[in-house]
Short mmCIF file of C-alpha atoms in Angstrom, two decimals:
data_model
loop_
_atom_site.label_atom_id
_atom_site.label_comp_id
_atom_site.label_asym_id
_atom_site.label_seq_id
_atom_site.Cartn_x
_atom_site.Cartn_y
_atom_site.Cartn_z
CA GLU A 1 -15.03 -3.65 12.84
CA ALA A 2 -15.73 -4.60 9.20
CA GLY A 3 -12.67 -4.02 6.95
CA VAL A 4 -12.54 -2.81 3.35
CA ALA A 5 -14.59 -5.18 1.12
CA GLN A 6 -13.63 -5.86 -2.43
CA SER A 7 -15.00 -7.83 -5.19
CA PRO A 8 -14.40 -9.89 -7.19
CA ARG A 9 -11.40 -11.43 -5.68
CA TYR A 10 -10.12 -13.16 -8.76
CA LYS A 11 -10.75 -12.36 -12.37
CA ILE A 12 -9.32 -13.70 -15.63
CA ILE A 13 -10.17 -12.04 -18.96
CA GLU A 14 -8.79 -11.93 -22.38
CA LYS A 15 -7.01 -8.82 -23.82
CA ARG A 16 -9.39 -6.06 -25.07
CA GLN A 17 -12.24 -7.23 -22.69
CA SER A 18 -13.48 -5.04 -20.02
CA VAL A 19 -13.57 -5.68 -16.17
CA ALA A 20 -15.01 -3.87 -13.18
CA PHE A 21 -13.94 -3.99 -9.64
CA TRP A 22 -16.15 -2.79 -6.65
CA CYS A 23 -15.01 -1.60 -3.30
CA ASN A 24 -16.83 -0.70 -0.01
CA PRO A 25 -14.82 1.13 2.38
CA ILE A 26 -14.79 1.02 6.16
CA SER A 27 -17.70 2.97 7.51
CA GLY A 28 -17.12 6.52 8.11
CA HIS A 29 -13.82 6.73 6.08
CA ALA A 30 -14.02 9.73 3.88
CA THR A 31 -10.97 9.00 1.64
CA LEU A 32 -10.91 5.99 -0.75
CA TYR A 33 -7.79 4.87 -2.69
CA TRP A 34 -7.30 2.42 -5.69
CA TYR A 35 -3.88 1.09 -5.83
CA GLN A 36 -2.26 -1.16 -8.51
CA GLN A 37 0.15 -3.70 -7.20
CA ILE A 38 2.26 -5.64 -9.90
CA LEU A 39 4.00 -8.78 -8.68
CA GLY A 40 7.06 -7.79 -6.90
CA GLN A 41 6.55 -4.14 -6.59
CA GLY A 42 4.85 -1.88 -4.00
CA PRO A 43 1.20 -0.48 -4.39
CA LYS A 44 0.96 2.44 -6.97
CA LEU A 45 -1.78 4.96 -6.46
CA LEU A 46 -4.17 5.24 -9.28
CA ILE A 47 -6.81 7.44 -7.86
CA GLN A 48 -7.74 8.99 -4.53
CA PHE A 49 -11.04 10.15 -3.65
CA GLN A 50 -12.09 12.45 -0.73
CA ASN A 51 -15.82 11.78 -0.26
CA ASN A 52 -17.28 11.79 -3.90
CA GLY A 53 -14.65 14.21 -5.45
CA VAL A 54 -11.20 13.10 -7.08
CA VAL A 55 -8.24 14.35 -5.15
CA ASP A 56 -5.59 12.78 -7.37
CA ASP A 57 -5.89 10.72 -10.54
CA SER A 58 -2.59 11.75 -12.16
CA GLN A 59 -1.37 8.15 -12.39
CA LEU A 60 -4.66 6.74 -13.79
CA PRO A 61 -4.26 5.75 -17.44
CA LYS A 62 -7.42 7.49 -18.31
CA ASP A 63 -7.62 6.22 -21.98
CA ARG A 64 -8.56 2.77 -20.48
CA PHE A 65 -9.17 3.18 -16.56
CA SER A 66 -12.01 4.94 -15.06
CA ALA A 67 -13.22 5.11 -11.52
CA GLU A 68 -16.07 6.46 -9.70
CA ARG A 69 -17.38 6.98 -6.13
CA LEU A 70 -21.04 7.87 -6.23
CA LYS A 71 -22.64 9.08 -2.96
CA GLY A 72 -19.10 9.25 -1.39
CA VAL A 73 -19.09 5.56 -0.20
CA ASP A 74 -18.84 2.53 -2.46
CA SER A 75 -16.37 2.84 -5.60
CA THR A 76 -15.99 0.99 -8.79
CA LEU A 77 -12.87 0.86 -10.99
CA LYS A 78 -13.10 -0.20 -14.48
CA ILE A 79 -10.73 -1.15 -17.30
CA GLN A 80 -11.66 -1.06 -20.84
CA PRO A 81 -10.06 -2.45 -22.88
CA ALA A 82 -7.60 -4.46 -20.75
CA LYS A 83 -3.98 -5.05 -21.81
CA LEU A 84 -1.73 -7.72 -20.76
CA GLU A 85 0.32 -5.33 -18.57
CA ASP A 86 -2.86 -4.58 -16.49
CA SER A 87 -2.40 -8.11 -14.90
CA ALA A 88 -2.06 -7.00 -11.12
CA VAL A 89 -3.69 -6.92 -7.95
CA TYR A 90 -6.04 -4.00 -7.51
CA LEU A 91 -6.05 -2.83 -3.95
CA CYS A 92 -8.81 -0.74 -2.53
CA ALA A 93 -8.00 1.18 0.62
CA SER A 94 -9.51 3.79 2.79
CA SER A 95 -8.66 6.21 5.55
CA LEU A 96 -10.49 8.68 7.74
CA GLY A 97 -8.96 11.44 5.88
CA GLY A 98 -7.35 14.70 6.45
CA GLY A 99 -5.30 15.71 9.49
CA ASP A 100 -2.62 14.00 11.31
CA SER A 101 -4.87 11.40 12.90
CA GLY A 102 -6.56 10.33 9.75
CA ASN A 103 -3.56 9.08 7.62
CA THR A 104 -3.67 5.26 8.47
CA ILE A 105 -4.52 3.54 5.26
CA TYR A 106 -6.64 0.30 5.64
CA PHE A 107 -6.39 -2.07 2.66
CA GLY A 108 -8.91 -4.47 1.30
CA GLU A 109 -7.77 -8.01 0.11
CA GLY A 110 -7.45 -6.99 -3.29
CA SER A 111 -8.86 -8.06 -6.64
CA TRP A 112 -6.42 -10.27 -8.50
CA LEU A 113 -6.68 -9.54 -12.39
CA THR A 114 -5.00 -11.85 -14.96
CA VAL A 115 -5.36 -10.74 -18.55
CA VAL A 116 -4.43 -13.49 -21.14
CA GLY B 1 6.24 13.96 -6.80
CA GLU B 2 7.54 11.79 -3.85
CA ASN B 3 9.94 9.11 -4.55
CA VAL B 4 10.52 6.29 -2.03
CA GLU B 5 13.50 3.83 -2.48
CA GLN B 6 13.63 0.74 -0.34
CA HIS B 7 16.74 -1.58 0.48
CA PRO B 8 17.30 -4.40 0.50
CA SER B 9 14.81 -6.12 -1.92
CA THR B 10 15.45 -9.42 -0.15
CA LEU B 11 16.66 -10.17 3.24
CA SER B 12 17.27 -13.62 4.77
CA VAL B 13 18.08 -14.01 8.53
CA GLN B 14 18.30 -16.80 11.07
CA GLU B 15 15.62 -17.17 13.53
CA GLY B 16 16.49 -14.97 16.61
CA ASP B 17 18.64 -12.48 14.62
CA SER B 18 17.92 -8.83 13.91
CA ALA B 19 16.53 -7.56 10.53
CA VAL B 20 16.89 -3.93 9.30
CA ILE B 21 15.19 -2.57 6.25
CA LYS B 22 15.85 1.07 5.15
CA CYS B 23 13.95 3.48 3.06
CA THR B 24 14.76 6.92 1.72
CA TYR B 25 12.37 9.62 0.36
CA SER B 26 12.68 12.70 -1.59
CA ASP B 27 9.98 15.20 -0.53
CA SER B 28 11.09 17.23 2.64
CA ALA B 29 7.09 17.87 3.07
CA SER B 30 6.52 14.25 3.96
CA ASN B 31 5.89 14.00 7.60
CA TYR B 32 4.09 10.58 8.08
CA PHE B 33 6.06 7.28 7.53
CA PRO B 34 4.00 3.93 7.92
CA TRP B 35 5.33 0.31 7.72
CA TYR B 36 3.22 -2.34 6.28
CA LYS B 37 3.56 -6.11 6.38
CA GLN B 38 2.08 -8.23 3.70
CA GLU B 39 1.84 -11.99 3.88
CA LEU B 40 1.48 -14.02 0.67
CA GLY B 41 -1.83 -13.50 -0.79
CA LYS B 42 -2.90 -11.15 1.98
CA ARG B 43 -3.63 -7.41 2.31
CA PRO B 44 -0.95 -5.04 3.46
CA GLN B 45 -1.37 -4.45 7.10
CA LEU B 46 0.01 -1.58 9.29
CA ILE B 47 2.65 -2.61 11.75
CA ILE B 48 4.06 0.44 12.92
CA ASP B 49 4.30 4.25 11.91
CA ILE B 50 6.18 7.16 12.89
CA ARG B 51 5.44 11.05 12.44
CA SER B 52 8.19 13.69 11.65
CA ASN B 53 8.09 15.15 15.20
CA VAL B 54 9.46 11.73 16.59
CA GLY B 55 12.94 10.26 15.94
CA GLU B 56 12.29 6.75 17.10
CA LYS B 57 9.16 4.54 18.03
CA LYS B 58 9.14 0.97 19.46
CA ASP B 59 6.44 -1.52 19.79
CA GLN B 60 7.65 -4.81 21.33
CA ARG B 61 10.19 -6.44 18.84
CA ILE B 62 9.69 -3.75 16.08
CA ALA B 63 11.00 -0.20 16.06
CA VAL B 64 11.36 2.65 13.45
CA THR B 65 13.78 5.47 13.20
CA LEU B 66 13.57 8.60 11.32
CA ASN B 67 16.28 10.93 10.21
CA LYS B 68 14.64 13.98 8.75
CA THR B 69 17.74 15.64 7.78
CA ALA B 70 19.01 12.79 5.63
CA LYS B 71 15.45 11.96 4.54
CA HIS B 72 15.63 8.29 5.58
CA PHE B 73 13.74 6.02 7.86
CA SER B 74 14.49 2.29 8.93
CA LEU B 75 12.47 -0.60 10.25
CA HIS B 76 14.10 -2.74 12.93
CA ILE B 77 12.86 -6.31 13.96
CA THR B 78 14.64 -7.90 16.73
CA GLU B 79 14.47 -11.68 17.86
CA THR B 80 13.04 -12.48 14.56
CA GLN B 81 10.75 -15.34 14.29
CA PRO B 82 9.48 -17.55 11.26
CA GLU B 83 6.17 -15.85 11.28
CA ASP B 84 7.94 -12.53 10.55
CA SER B 85 8.51 -13.90 6.95
CA ALA B 86 6.63 -11.57 4.77
CA VAL B 87 7.05 -8.53 2.36
CA TYR B 88 7.58 -5.39 4.17
CA PHE B 89 6.59 -1.97 2.56
CA CYS B 90 7.61 1.38 3.83
CA ALA B 91 5.75 4.52 2.69
CA ALA B 92 6.11 8.33 2.99
CA SER B 93 3.12 10.65 2.98
CA ILE B 94 2.06 14.34 3.82
CA ALA B 95 -0.40 13.86 6.59
CA HIS B 96 -3.02 16.39 5.58
CA ALA B 97 -3.00 15.25 1.95
CA GLY B 98 -3.57 11.60 2.95
CA LYS B 99 -1.62 10.23 -0.01
CA SER B 100 1.20 7.64 0.66
CA THR B 101 3.93 6.78 -1.79
CA PHE B 102 5.24 3.11 -1.14
CA GLY B 103 8.52 1.45 -1.68
CA ASP B 104 8.88 -1.58 -3.73
CA GLY B 105 9.07 -3.79 -0.71
CA THR B 106 11.52 -6.19 0.99
CA THR B 107 11.02 -9.84 1.09
CA LEU B 108 12.13 -11.05 4.51
CA THR B 109 12.65 -14.75 5.11
CA VAL B 110 13.46 -15.94 8.76
CA LYS B 111 15.06 -19.25 8.71
CA PRO B 112 14.32 -21.58 11.69
#
């Protein structure tokens, strides 16, 4: 079974530049998440989609971060303009969604962002 | 919202010893508690999970216990091996909401 795919794997940008990350979830998974993982910390939820609708974006810094999931499959996460503190791994994850059997979250390999 | 605290942040054991990692959560509505293992530079991967209607679950050398009253759950690894060295994350979630809150991780080092 194919896992969660993410690209690019690594990105180095200067502060105030923009960057976009792409994610393709496991086929059939209705729920898609973007997490931010800063070195030494656990993943922190940025946004959760159910199909193509936003379920939770309360922790997304909306002045600089945006995300979309058109057609309820692939998703992109954009940062513009980037700040030094945005240096982190951006993990995309997916789950079947809903119900007791659909909670297991499967993570992608992550997109490592360094802002200099 | 949910708050998950995980202890210890680092744990070093000798090969063959047991390791225990503990987590507490704040939201009594949480009913699903997964544990993830993350090796350096790799994705977090689910190793075991427990639902609130169960007090303990075992899978070979790993086990998880849950105390709903005290709102804490623990990961137990017996007969540790060097390949168990990784960062372990606990999480708490409400099953139907599909949203998990993660602890800050425990770096486990198993010394040969």
